[in-house]
Structure formats: C-alpha cells, structure tokens
Amino acid sequence: MPRICLVNPNMTSSVTELLLGSGNRVANPDTRLIGLTASKGFPYISNHAEGVIASGIVLEMIAEQQAKEPANAFIIAAFGDPGVFAARQLFDVPIIGMSEAAMYTACMLGKRFAIVTFAQALAGWYKDCVEMHGLAAKLSGIHSSDTPFTDLSTVQHAAEESLIKLSQEAVESGADVIILGGAPLAGLAENVRDRIKVPTVDPISAAVKQAEGIVALRPRPPLAGSYRRPDPKAAIGLHASLADRIEYSATSD
Amino acid sequence: MPRICLVNPNMTSSVTELLLGSGNRVANPDTRLIGLTASKGFPYISNHAEGVIASGIVLEMIAEQQAKEPANAFIIAAFGDPGVFAARQLFDVPIIGMSEAAMYTACMLGKRFAIVTFAQALAGWYKDCVEMHGLAAKLSGIHSSDTPFTDLSTVQHAAEESLIKLSQEAVESGADVIILGGAPLAGLAENVRDRIKVPTVDPISAAVKQAEGIVALRPRPPLAGSYRRPDPKAAIGLHASLADRIEYSATSD
Amino acid sequence: MPRICLVNPNMTSSVTELLLGSGNRVANPDTRLIGLTASKGFPYISNHAEGVIASGIVLEMIAEQQAKEPANAFIIAAFGDPGVFAARQLFDVPIIGMSEAAMYTACMLGKRFAIVTFAQALAGWYKDCVEMHGLAAKLSGIHSSDTPFTDLSTVQHAAEESLIKLSQEAVESGADVIILGGAPLAGLAENVRDRIKVPTVDPISAAVKQAEGIVALRPRPPLAGSYRRPDPKAAIGLHASLADRIEYSATSD
Amino acid sequence: MPRICLVNPNMTSSVTELLLGSGNRVANPDTRLIGLTASKGFPYISNHAEGVIASGIVLEMIAEQQAKEPANAFIIAAFGDPGVFAARQLFDVPIIGMSEAAMYTACMLGKRFAIVTFAQALAGWYKDCVEMHGLAAKLSGIHSSDTPFTDLSTVQHAAEESLIKLSQEAVESGADVIILGGAPLAGLAENVRDRIKVPTVDPISAAVKQAEGIVALRPRPPLAGSYRRPDPKAAIGLHASLADRIEYSATSD
Amino acid sequence: MPRICLVNPNMTSSVTELLLGSGNRVANPDTRLIGLTASKGFPYISNHAEGVIASGIVLEMIAEQQAKEPANAFIIAAFGDPGVFAARQLFDVPIIGMSEAAMYTACMLGKRFAIVTFAQALAGWYKDCVEMHGLAAKLSGIHSSDTPFTDLSTVQHAAEESLIKLSQEAVESGADVIILGGAPLAGLAENVRDRIKVPTVDPISAAVKQAEGIVALRPRPPLAGSYRRPDPKAAIGLHASLADRIEYSATSD
Amino acid sequence: MPRICLVNPNMTSSVTELLLGSGNRVANPDTRLIGLTASKGFPYISNHAEGVIASGIVLEMIAEQQAKEPANAFIIAAFGDPGVFAARQLFDVPIIGMSEAAMYTACMLGKRFAIVTFAQALAGWYKDCVEMHGLAAKLSGIHSSDTPFTDLSTVQHAAEESLIKLSQEAVESGADVIILGGAPLAGLAENVRDRIKVPTVDPISAAVKQAEGIVALRPRPPLAGSYRRPDPKAAIGLHASLADRIEYSATSD
C-alpha cells in the first residue's frame, strides 16, 4: 500500500484539504495520501523569492517525514515545484513536482498547453518554472485572472467564471490543453471540464497519478549522475532532520 | 475496469507477449491489458520509412478495435510512436506512445536520459522520435549494440551483457536515467536494474502507468485545437474501419 | 531530358492540372513534367491525420511509377510534404517536398517568411511542417483565410482578395517573403505579384526549380546515413510495387 | 565611496580572505569591499541541493547586513550564484552573481568560454548555473580536476598544474576564454595568466568590476517586472532580519 | 591612467560630443575618454547595409589610432556594434560594443530587456544585433518611435515624451529593463530615469564601465581561438594603417 | 538569356576560373556566367576579419557591375557569403551566397550536413556562417584538412586524399551530405563523388542552380521588410559606384 505525501509548502491547511480531496478522487484504491502543511514560511507563496525560501522548507518537511514515518513518494504540492531537484538529490524516494506532473501529462493530451491561474503576480514565477523544466516551447501562454479574493480556499469559486473565460481565450490563441495552476485551484479542472473545449488538467490529480506510476515502476536510487546523493557533509545551524539527512547521522538511513 | 490496448504494429506475436508480460507486472489490479499484433506490414519496423508505413497500420488497428469492442486507451507499443499524433486526432480516447511515456517518466527521474537499444539501424529513427516530441535537450545520447541476433523475442537475452555495458558508458557520459528502448527489450530494465547505477526505464511499463493515469483523469475529447476530430470526409480505398471512422459512417461513433 | 514527376496525393485531378500549368510556366525547355493524381485517399488532405495516411499513398505512387517508367526526380506536390523523408530513404532519385522547396527558396529572398493559405484547418498542419524542416525560427506567421469555397480548383479566385489582404497583414507583422501555400493556390503568387510589397513564392514553381537544380547536380544515392536504403525485408499486405521495392523483388531495381 | 559586500555563503573564512584579496587587487581606489562569511550551512557548498539551502542563507545574510549597515551592492561570492534572482527581488541595491559576472565578462573576450574547476562534483551544478543564466550556447565545456586536496584555501596551489593542463585542453576543444570557477580559486586566473593561450577570467575580480560599474550607473529600483519588490506579507519562523524585510517591519526600509 | 577610445563610426561630431558627455559622467576619475568621429561614410548609419560599410570604417579608425597613439581599449560607439568581432581579431586591446555592453549590463538588472529607439528603420538592424550576440531569448521587444526630427544631436529632446511612452508600453509587455538605444540618445536614460518604472540603461555609460572593468582585469591577448590575430597577409588597396596592421608592417606592433 | 555574375572577393583569378569552370558544367544552356575577380583586398580571405573587409569589397564590385552592364543575379562566390544580406538590401536583383546555396541544397539531400575544407583557419569562420544562416542544428560538423599547399588553384589536388578521408570520417560521425567548402575546392565534389558514401555538394554548382531558379521565379524587389532598399542618403569617401547606388545618383537606377 503506497504512502504518498503531499507536501504543501504553504501554511494554509484548508488548501492542503483541497489538495487531498482532489487527489483522493483519482487515487488508486490502495494508495494512501498524506497531507503535510508547512508550519513556517508564508500563508501562500506567490513569487520567485518566496519560492526560494519555500524550497528550504520543503527539504525540511520531507526530511522530518522520512525520519519519522517514511513515505514511498513525495509530491511537492505547490505549482512552482520549489526544491524539487534538490529533494531528488537528497532523498531516495520519488519526488514529483505538481507543475511538472501537470505539464508532462498535458504533453500527452495536446501539442501546446496554457497555464491559467488566479493572480497576475504568479505569471512570471510560473514562466520561470516552465523554463526550469525545459518545456517553454510547448507553452502557448500563461493567462491570469485578477479577480480580488479574500480566502485562498474559496478563490476557485470566486474566480470561476473569470478562469473559464481565460481558458476560452487561451484556446483561441492556440492552447490544446488547459492547466489550471496554483494549489488553491485543486479540483477546479474537473468541475469546469465541460465548459472548456479542450482537456483540462488538475495538477494535483496529475501528480498523484504520476507518483503512483513511478512508485509502481520501482526505480532504483541513483548512485551516479545529477541526483546521486552527496557524500556526508557537516552542516551547522540547519533544521535537525535535514542536517541528519545531510550528515548521514543517526536518524537518517 | 479500464481496458487498455497495446497496439504492436509489428507482426511478431512473441513480442506482443513480451509487452503484455512486462505491462501486466506493473498494471493496477483492475486494469485489463489487451495485446493487438499487426496482421500486415513487417516482422519488425526498424527505420523511418517503415515507421511511416506502420503509422497507417496503427490507425487501421485502432479503428478496427474501436469498431468492434472499444478500449479506454491505446498504447502504441513500438518505440518510435508511429502514428501517435494522427491517432489522437482521429480517436476520442487517450493515445499513449511507448517512447513518449518512457521519456516523460525519465524526465521525473533525472535531468538527462540516454536511450540504449539493440541495433544501430534504430539510432537515427529514435533520434527523430526524440526530436518529434521536443525533448532533444534532455537526451544525453543514443547508444546501440550491434550484437547479432536471430530471434526478436530473445534478443534481450542475447544482447544483455552488451546493453549493460552500453548503459554504463551512457552513465559515464552524463545520463541520469537509462531508457531501454525497442519493443523486444520489454522487461529488460527490470532485470538489469541492479547492475546499472542509475534508474532504468522500461518503456512499456512506463506507458501502462501513463495510460492508466490519463484514463483516471478522464480528459474530455477536444472540440478545438491540434487534436480536434476532423469533420467527416469522403475516403476512397482505405481500410474499412478507418474509412468509417473518417467518414463518420455507421460503424463508428 | 529530365523527367520530373509531380505526385499529387489528393484525388482531385483539376488540382494536378493547376500544378502542372504553374510548374510548366517556369520549367526549363527540356524538362518534362508528369502529373500523378492519387487514385485513393481523399479529395483533399487538410490535416495531420490525413497527411499520415497520404504519406503511405505517396510511397505507393512513387513505387508504382518507378516500376513502370522511372522518373529522374519526384516532387511531393502537397504543402505538408507527406512522406518526403521516407521516400528519400526508399528511392534512389531526388525527392523534393513542395513546402520545403518554397521555404528554402524564401530563405534566399528574406529573413523571415509568412505562409498564407486558404483554410484555417490547414494552419496547425502547416506549422508542424515548418517545424519538421527545422525552420520555425524563420517563420513570421501562418495567416489563413476562411472564405467559403465550393471548388478546390477555383478557390484561388474566390479567395484572391482575402489572400492579398492577409499577405499585406503578414508584411505589416514582419514577413519579408510570402509563401502562398496549398496545392490549390498553384500559380496565384505570380498573379498577385504586383499587389504585395514583398516577393511572393509559388511553391510548385519553387519545387520545379529545386528539382531541376538537384537533378543537374547529379547527387549520388547514399550508401550511409539517414537516407541509406534499408536492407531487403519481407513485407506483407502492402501495395505490390511498394512491397517489391522494400523486398528488392523482381520489378524493382 | 561605494561599499560593496562579498557574501560568501560558505562557512570558510579563509576563502572569504582569498576573495577579498583578489577583489581588492582590481577594485577602484575608492571602493570599500566588505567580506561576509556564513555562520551557518556548510564549510563549502558543492552541489545543487546545498546551493538551494545556501540560497536561503544568502538572503538572510543580505537582510542582516542591510538592517545593520547598508551596502551599495552585494556580490554573491559562490560560483553557482545561489539566491541571486531572489535577492534582486527582495532588495533595492544591485546584486551581482560571481558566476554571471564572470560569464558576461567572458562574452566580451571570446565567442565561447570554458569553465575549469577543481572538483568533478561541481560540474553538474555549474552546468545548471550556465543554463539558469541562458548562456549554454556560449559554453564550450566544463572541465574538472580531481586532484585530492585537504584544505580549501590552498586547493588552488595543490591543483595548479592540473588546472593549467585542463585549461589547455579546453582551448584545444574550442574555448576562447577560460573561467577558473569556484570561490577557492580566487586569484588563480591572474597567476596562471601567461601559461594559457587565451584570456583567463577570475570570477571575483569580474564581479567586483561589474558591481562597481552598476553602482556607478545608479539604476533605479524596479516598481514593475520580474524584480519588483513583493507587497508586504506575513512570514512565520524565518530569520528575523529577512522576515522584517519581507513584512516591511520596523528595521527594514 | 587608462585611455579609452570611443569610436563613433558616424560622421556627426555633435553625436560624439553627446557620447563623451554621457560617458564622462560615469567614468572613473583617472579614465581618459577620447572621441573619434568618422571622416568618411555616413552622417548616421541606420541599417544593416550601412552597418557593413561602417564595419570597415571602424577597423580603419582603430588601426589609425593604434598606429598614432595607442589606446588601452576601444568602444564601438554605435548601437549595432559594427565590426566588433573583426576588431577583436585584429587588435590586441579590449574592444567593447556599445550594444553588447548595454545588453550584458541589462541582464544583471532584469530577466528580459527591451530596446527603445527613435526610428523604425533601426528596429530590424537592432534585432540582428541582439541575435548576433546570442541574446534573443532575453529580449522582450524592440519599440521604435517615429517622431520626425531634423537634427540628430537633439532628437533625444524632440522624441523624449514619445520614448517615455514607448518605454512604459515595453514595461507593460514584459520588459524588466529598458535600453535606450542609438548613439543620439546618449544620456537620455539618466534624464528619464524617474519616469519609467524599471531600470533604464544608457549604452555608452554601460560601455564605459565595461571597458574600464575589462582594462582593470588585464586579459592577455589570445594566441588561440576565435580571436587569435591572423598571420601576416598581403593586402592591396586597403586604408594604409589597416593594411599595415594586417601585413604586420612597420607602423604596427 | 539570364546573365549571372560570380563575384569572387578574392584577388586570385585562377580561382575565378575554377569557379566558372565548375559553374558552367551544370549551368543551363542559355545561362551566361560572368566571373568578377576582386582588384583589391586579399589573395584569399580566410577569417572573420578579412570577411568583414571583403563584405565592403563585394558591395563595390556589384555596384560597379550594375552601373556598367547590369546582371540578372549575383553569386557571392566565397564560402562565408561576405556581404550577402547587405547586397540584398542595396540591389534589386537576386543575390545568392555560395555557402547558403550549398547548405539549402544539402538540406534536401540529408538531415545533417558536414562541411569539409582545406585549412583549419577556416573552421571558425565557416561555423559563424552556418549560424548566420540559422542552420546550426543541421550541421554535423566542420572537418578541416591541414595539408600544406603552395597554390590556391591546385590545393584541391594536393589535398584530395586528405579531404576524402575527412569526408569519410564525417560520414562516420553522422553526416548525410558532404559540402566541400571554399572557393578553391570548386569542382572537387564532382571528382570525388564515387569515393564518398553520401552525396557531395559543390557550392558553386549549387549556387548557379539556385541563382538560375530564383531568376526564373522573377521575385519582385521588396518595398517593405528587411531588404527594402534604404532611402537615398549622402555618402562620403566611398567607392564611386557604391556611393551612387546609395545616394540614388545619376548612374544608379
């Protein structure tokens, strides 16, 4: 029974609930999804600088979980995939970024995908993320709503009409698939499915299926290459579990 | 209970058996895999020209199956993904190419993947395939054995040592993941897993997990964009089921 | 006296006549142009899936002609160049795609070219074709008319004003050359020459000149590389001449 | 009198001394260079995961300095430029990465540059850094020594002959400029200048000149675009000065 | 005391004065800037063809200066950088193009830069220049005013409002930095600094700082690679100093 | 009867004879080829700096010819295509670069071409030329002989064996077509045709066919876009015919 952890690097637990709800809708019967909500950082990360800070928090959250009750895979459940490559290097289990999962899935449903999201401040950061994964040539555009909202856990309802309209515009300008991006939109793709003329992708759902798939494939941990685990190294002043993992101390394997 | 068809555009049914065996090893309990073997064309397609001919055969095989007993998704079970984009345009169910599934999966396991295969004639064709999917920047190289073999269904045993050596060389030259490509190598990645220092990907296994994943996500058929189904059109001299599908005749939906 | 075959993979012979008329206007005095019209397939191919089916038909048409009365070169006279790379691999004479000929010619007349055509359904397919030839960086855009028409052989007259207007818009948005694409537009570039501020390219005319040029250069058939003719291979259920060519049977050289 | 801070995200103060020594050799007479050494983290960061952790430490170090005694510019004095884009977003003064400074400078001295460094573990991380700055097309290669060493502050002497040899090989394989990368190599480029046939670049020297140059140009802090300072946001559990900067609290401007 | 020559390949000495004024505003106290104005060619070069002719004139001007009273570095003070790579090959001192200096500086101030200029005829030529330096991926756009003007030395005043408006539009469409390009705009970036929301770059100021920086780094002249000085060669009918430099005659070093 | 001028920007008339001989072998019966040899510059241009100087000489030679006895097209008969874009902008007749003609022709004969030439000093310059035309992705490599030679007009005989060997190596490393580059190799491709396993391209032959083809297509001179003829402009100190062409004086049209 694979245990898959959804690491929400935001401090908003209602968003973690949304993610779990959406993920469980598509998970295999024997998958156990576990939601982790950040206990430090920001209510909601929404730009590159906060993403950099969140990267460190993600590593700490994974280290802590692995020290305590190891999971079979982790999903970094924030659209910019903060810390995804670093986590792959430090930990021996599959690490899946929610945005990369959405994008690779989208690539099998169309030639070009658009990302539709709920705040213009996110657009630049999401674009960095697409480039980080080397998929800029498959992006038709990033389309952002600017509907004001008061509560992250209900922004998907407040902005629904606006996001549908943006999706339709994205289709007009060449998108074959719509990714509805940003953790607070978890589940929306399913709800608006019939009002958009092309397939919609729900990133957390895509990530759960990618994580289950990779767990089933049982890839061996790399002993060479980009993600080889670094040799033990002294670390000072870091979060305890993360330091243990890096120093190969008692609590880590 | 999702029914997923493995379309083997080669005429060698022992290879279809290999593919089914390898796919079933990782499939979900409630997945039903169905193997289709081409009844015309070639024993084994191994270059671009044969791939073009196989593309048409793939469309015919899918059309025939859908007319007879529709499946929930199709896997084009030949490494070059012949006909994958055309099939997506003509049919309403998910279509997964075995090579694209392997490559997108590999992208979540490393920065750069190598493709290791069993015949030098395949290298150029495989390179075309990587470029067709826009993933050339993530390819570290294509490495081909030239061990002579007499039987496609046992080439993976005959060439095993040679393929392991090539994989090790690929790792030396920068590969973070090894894709063992070509339908006759189905299952080999699992068998040699512990003798290669980085994760190995078995394309048919990756494709089964990607197909299951996309079926679970229930994407809507596109009414716009690159894969919108073309309007009905008269067709002359084509395979009957395919013509029906294109002409929107009686037997197609 | 070089014999150059125009392979029209569409079943509309009036379009073949248009192509021959336009080609003969620029051909050298001693060139003999021969028009072949498909006897199966579609009245007019207009999307990727039909292009894939047409690729096989093109190979059959060339194989049949070479078995019967060999030509010195073939022009694939449909804008998406269906089957061009496969034909190069299977046959020993120069094979020229109408769209690649137009694009390479355009590259010597301007930095960026636009493709202007008569149906919006063609745009995506044409874009695939530009990418297939590695020329996306030189494309300023694809501009499509949507004037309704009833007859392929007269669409260039029905849509003339609309196509001129699109060409002018293309120039405004950065095109240095206009390619008037699609076999039914054969000859239009010449007719509207003085109403557009930059050079216009007629694809079939460009293809005839490229084919004549390459025939004059007498390139040797490759014994190595991407287009080396594959070794003989058994083929089942294929069109007879094509099978002969692939199997190296009696009727092929 | 411009005050420029060298932020060494490593905990090795002898390396900070090397950096200061090399930087002062080329600094303008009225420039004041200030060296900051990390008080947490690692003795020496040498891979992507450690770079991600170092990114957060860099932000903390800059925030602390700006709260205490503001500088006119910061140089991130580690070759992978950890945190450079995030720092630009959060702070109002110029932020220069040591590796980007070296690379842009190299671009004015040759068409293609090589990076030569002292540990093979660094190569993959440095390559990520070149790609992060969009300069992969100008990189001829990364060449790494594997001379064992015991002390970071003297590795440049221990490995000198080996690094010269690698530089010569880099020139043979097409490098027009050699960047001697990694903070512990500070100053080496100057010392080996006459033994290599092409210009060598000392990253910290290049960074000091770039920082002085940009300070002299007095760019305005952006109120728009990628590096606009984010609106104030609550932050929990972060380093105090950094949290102040993000929350726009008392101590920050 | 470094002597840096500003080579203005235009014949308008009032523009040379503008360049010197702007350059001196940011130069180090001990830098001596020397302005050279072309004595043949054009009042103002404004397209690719004139740039090609100007390239030769630039080489002659540098050769003449080096024969007479050698400088420590040259700035090619025209936005398209005519002759910059050729000058690097022929002369032993640093050669800095005004546009490359502006662009590399801009890269340390933002992710994407726009070029704003005063005549639409310049746009195509400037785009060629961005591509020549391999920086097209960092260009958000080129925005050109078409305010009529009568005097090159005052065009920056005549077009000021129009250029500010274009800059604001560039920011709207994604520019993080504005380069105000074209020698006649020297100094404008400083004057409009506070009316544009992102940093502005004055190319001649950037070039002076880059030239000072590279002079301070003392790069060795290359004995290998792209910019190795060619072996002596007979030259006929060329400008005397340039011929001497190429033939290694008396007056050259 | 089309008159096509071969502009040899080198001063070696024996090379002009070679070019004419090779061009006439493939020219149409009614084509008249005219050879022009530079009367200033260099015996043989062999690097970027000399190419820049040659660009100006090419413009002068074309201007002089057009003033005296206009031709229908010009071929710039040196492999780096010096001045090709500038000539297109200034003159109303087709301008064909010998290297671009060779490369576009090669693109219709294979997926990737190699350039094989007779002096290592040429390699860097030729690579610049491939990039200038946007064809770097289709280049498999540049292979240079270093056989010493005393006479440009016989270097193709002196180096023949060495060039054949390099061509064979190029084929081994992935070239589908061999371009034998450099004016002094004119005609060699034909002579060694049967000793190399893939098609060889003789650049001057390819250029003659491309020039004939474009003349037959009668493209209109552009009134817009990159190659629009600049408005009249005063020019001082330039070659008389070129100045006339630029100033729209008496002798030019």
PDB file of C-alpha atoms in Angstrom, chain D residues 9-124:
ATOM      1  CA  PRO D   9      27.674  31.578   1.663  1.00  0.00           C
ATOM      2  CA  ASN D  10      30.302  29.092   2.742  1.00  0.00           C
ATOM      3  CA  MET D  11      31.478  28.987   6.360  1.00  0.00           C
ATOM      4  CA  THR D  12      35.183  29.027   5.473  1.00  0.00           C
ATOM      5  CA  SER D  13      36.609  32.412   6.356  1.00  0.00           C
ATOM      6  CA  SER D  14      39.964  31.712   4.720  1.00  0.00           C
ATOM      7  CA  VAL D  15      38.084  31.594   1.419  1.00  0.00           C
ATOM      8  CA  THR D  16      36.492  34.953   2.214  1.00  0.00           C
ATOM      9  CA  GLU D  17      40.021  36.271   2.689  1.00  0.00           C
ATOM     10  CA  LEU D  18      41.072  34.893  -0.681  1.00  0.00           C
ATOM     11  CA  LEU D  19      38.073  36.545  -2.305  1.00  0.00           C
ATOM     12  CA  LEU D  20      38.783  39.881  -0.666  1.00  0.00           C
ATOM     13  CA  GLY D  21      42.426  39.719  -1.636  1.00  0.00           C
ATOM     14  CA  SER D  22      41.654  39.011  -5.235  1.00  0.00           C
ATOM     15  CA  GLY D  23      38.846  41.577  -5.364  1.00  0.00           C
ATOM     16  CA  ASN D  24      40.935  44.338  -3.834  1.00  0.00           C
ATOM     17  CA  ARG D  25      43.652  43.817  -6.441  1.00  0.00           C
ATOM     18  CA  VAL D  26      41.317  45.125  -9.154  1.00  0.00           C
ATOM     19  CA  ALA D  27      38.936  47.365  -7.206  1.00  0.00           C
ATOM     20  CA  ASN D  28      38.852  51.110  -7.750  1.00  0.00           C
ATOM     21  CA  PRO D  29      40.756  53.110  -5.128  1.00  0.00           C
ATOM     22  CA  ASP D  30      37.574  54.455  -3.571  1.00  0.00           C
ATOM     23  CA  THR D  31      35.749  51.124  -3.410  1.00  0.00           C
ATOM     24  CA  ARG D  32      35.349  49.530   0.021  1.00  0.00           C
ATOM     25  CA  LEU D  33      34.963  45.744  -0.142  1.00  0.00           C
ATOM     26  CA  ILE D  34      33.397  44.036   2.869  1.00  0.00           C
ATOM     27  CA  GLY D  35      33.569  40.270   3.298  1.00  0.00           C
ATOM     28  CA  LEU D  36      30.742  38.340   4.953  1.00  0.00           C
ATOM     29  CA  THR D  37      31.201  34.676   5.852  1.00  0.00           C
ATOM     30  CA  ALA D  38      28.198  32.443   6.500  1.00  0.00           C
ATOM     31  CA  SER D  39      27.704  31.481  10.112  1.00  0.00           C
ATOM     32  CA  LYS D  40      25.553  28.508   9.278  1.00  0.00           C
ATOM     33  CA  GLY D  41      25.264  25.973   6.498  1.00  0.00           C
ATOM     34  CA  PHE D  42      28.318  24.216   5.104  1.00  0.00           C
ATOM     35  CA  PRO D  43      32.075  24.600   5.003  1.00  0.00           C
ATOM     36  CA  TYR D  44      31.784  24.553   1.223  1.00  0.00           C
ATOM     37  CA  ILE D  45      28.652  24.122  -0.912  1.00  0.00           C
ATOM     38  CA  SER D  46      29.300  21.838  -3.816  1.00  0.00           C
ATOM     39  CA  ASN D  47      26.048  20.657  -5.327  1.00  0.00           C
ATOM     40  CA  HIS D  48      22.553  21.745  -6.284  1.00  0.00           C
ATOM     41  CA  ALA D  49      20.883  20.713  -3.020  1.00  0.00           C
ATOM     42  CA  GLU D  50      23.406  22.607  -0.931  1.00  0.00           C
ATOM     43  CA  GLY D  51      23.023  25.547  -3.305  1.00  0.00           C
ATOM     44  CA  VAL D  52      19.284  25.602  -2.592  1.00  0.00           C
ATOM     45  CA  ILE D  53      19.946  25.677   1.144  1.00  0.00           C
ATOM     46  CA  ALA D  54      22.621  28.324   0.606  1.00  0.00           C
ATOM     47  CA  SER D  55      20.125  30.477  -1.295  1.00  0.00           C
ATOM     48  CA  GLY D  56      18.144  30.983   1.869  1.00  0.00           C
ATOM     49  CA  ILE D  57      21.300  31.697   3.853  1.00  0.00           C
ATOM     50  CA  VAL D  58      22.345  34.326   1.286  1.00  0.00           C
ATOM     51  CA  LEU D  59      19.013  36.108   1.693  1.00  0.00           C
ATOM     52  CA  GLU D  60      19.441  36.106   5.474  1.00  0.00           C
ATOM     53  CA  MET D  61      22.991  37.456   5.258  1.00  0.00           C
ATOM     54  CA  ILE D  62      21.976  40.294   2.948  1.00  0.00           C
ATOM     55  CA  ALA D  63      18.940  41.154   5.076  1.00  0.00           C
ATOM     56  CA  GLU D  64      21.053  41.272   8.190  1.00  0.00           C
ATOM     57  CA  GLN D  65      23.675  43.499   6.607  1.00  0.00           C
ATOM     58  CA  GLN D  66      21.082  45.888   5.160  1.00  0.00           C
ATOM     59  CA  ALA D  67      19.370  46.146   8.540  1.00  0.00           C
ATOM     60  CA  LYS D  68      22.650  46.920  10.257  1.00  0.00           C
ATOM     61  CA  GLU D  69      24.813  48.928   7.919  1.00  0.00           C
ATOM     62  CA  PRO D  70      23.521  49.055   4.351  1.00  0.00           C
ATOM     63  CA  ALA D  71      25.909  48.393   1.459  1.00  0.00           C
ATOM     64  CA  ASN D  72      25.639  49.812  -2.055  1.00  0.00           C
ATOM     65  CA  ALA D  73      25.797  46.453  -3.763  1.00  0.00           C
ATOM     66  CA  PHE D  74      26.210  42.764  -2.998  1.00  0.00           C
ATOM     67  CA  ILE D  75      28.258  40.124  -4.739  1.00  0.00           C
ATOM     68  CA  ILE D  76      27.126  36.556  -4.172  1.00  0.00           C
ATOM     69  CA  ALA D  77      30.579  35.124  -3.913  1.00  0.00           C
ATOM     70  CA  ALA D  78      29.962  31.469  -4.743  1.00  0.00           C
ATOM     71  CA  PHE D  79      30.174  30.200  -8.274  1.00  0.00           C
ATOM     72  CA  GLY D  80      26.598  28.896  -8.623  1.00  0.00           C
ATOM     73  CA  ASP D  81      25.076  32.299  -7.746  1.00  0.00           C
ATOM     74  CA  PRO D  82      22.755  30.880  -5.048  1.00  0.00           C
ATOM     75  CA  GLY D  83      19.761  33.115  -4.442  1.00  0.00           C
ATOM     76  CA  VAL D  84      20.751  35.786  -6.951  1.00  0.00           C
ATOM     77  CA  PHE D  85      17.295  36.284  -8.519  1.00  0.00           C
ATOM     78  CA  ALA D  86      15.504  36.151  -5.168  1.00  0.00           C
ATOM     79  CA  ALA D  87      17.887  38.694  -3.694  1.00  0.00           C
ATOM     80  CA  ARG D  88      17.245  41.035  -6.622  1.00  0.00           C
ATOM     81  CA  GLN D  89      13.541  40.792  -5.936  1.00  0.00           C
ATOM     82  CA  LEU D  90      13.793  41.447  -2.205  1.00  0.00           C
ATOM     83  CA  PHE D  91      16.483  44.135  -2.015  1.00  0.00           C
ATOM     84  CA  ASP D  92      16.813  47.562  -3.602  1.00  0.00           C
ATOM     85  CA  VAL D  93      20.550  47.520  -4.309  1.00  0.00           C
ATOM     86  CA  PRO D  94      22.389  45.835  -7.177  1.00  0.00           C
ATOM     87  CA  ILE D  95      23.023  42.130  -6.640  1.00  0.00           C
ATOM     88  CA  ILE D  96      25.747  40.513  -8.748  1.00  0.00           C
ATOM     89  CA  GLY D  97      26.368  36.796  -9.004  1.00  0.00           C
ATOM     90  CA  MET D  98      30.024  35.849  -9.221  1.00  0.00           C
ATOM     91  CA  SER D  99      29.386  33.356 -11.999  1.00  0.00           C
ATOM     92  CA  GLU D 100      27.162  35.574 -14.128  1.00  0.00           C
ATOM     93  CA  ALA D 101      29.717  38.383 -13.836  1.00  0.00           C
ATOM     94  CA  ALA D 102      32.454  36.021 -14.993  1.00  0.00           C
ATOM     95  CA  MET D 103      30.359  34.756 -17.885  1.00  0.00           C
ATOM     96  CA  TYR D 104      29.165  38.125 -19.189  1.00  0.00           C
ATOM     97  CA  THR D 105      32.726  39.415 -18.972  1.00  0.00           C
ATOM     98  CA  ALA D 106      33.966  36.346 -20.827  1.00  0.00           C
ATOM     99  CA  CYS D 107      31.409  37.006 -23.579  1.00  0.00           C
ATOM    100  CA  MET D 108      33.249  40.244 -24.388  1.00  0.00           C
ATOM    101  CA  LEU D 109      36.570  38.393 -24.634  1.00  0.00           C
ATOM    102  CA  GLY D 110      35.630  35.427 -26.816  1.00  0.00           C
ATOM    103  CA  LYS D 111      32.797  33.604 -28.562  1.00  0.00           C
ATOM    104  CA  ARG D 112      32.800  30.561 -26.319  1.00  0.00           C
ATOM    105  CA  PHE D 113      34.076  30.156 -22.771  1.00  0.00           C
ATOM    106  CA  ALA D 114      35.046  27.090 -20.772  1.00  0.00           C
ATOM    107  CA  ILE D 115      34.690  26.721 -17.019  1.00  0.00           C
ATOM    108  CA  VAL D 116      37.625  24.976 -15.371  1.00  0.00           C
ATOM    109  CA  THR D 117      37.236  23.897 -11.760  1.00  0.00           C
ATOM    110  CA  PHE D 118      38.776  21.755  -9.056  1.00  0.00           C
ATOM    111  CA  ALA D 119      36.222  19.031  -8.260  1.00  0.00           C
ATOM    112  CA  GLN D 120      34.155  16.838 -10.505  1.00  0.00           C
ATOM    113  CA  ALA D 121      31.198  17.075  -8.161  1.00  0.00           C
ATOM    114  CA  LEU D 122      30.885  20.726  -9.155  1.00  0.00           C
ATOM    115  CA  ALA D 123      30.449  20.162 -12.889  1.00  0.00           C
ATOM    116  CA  GLY D 124      26.727  19.343 -12.939  1.00  0.00           C
TER     117      GLY D 124
END
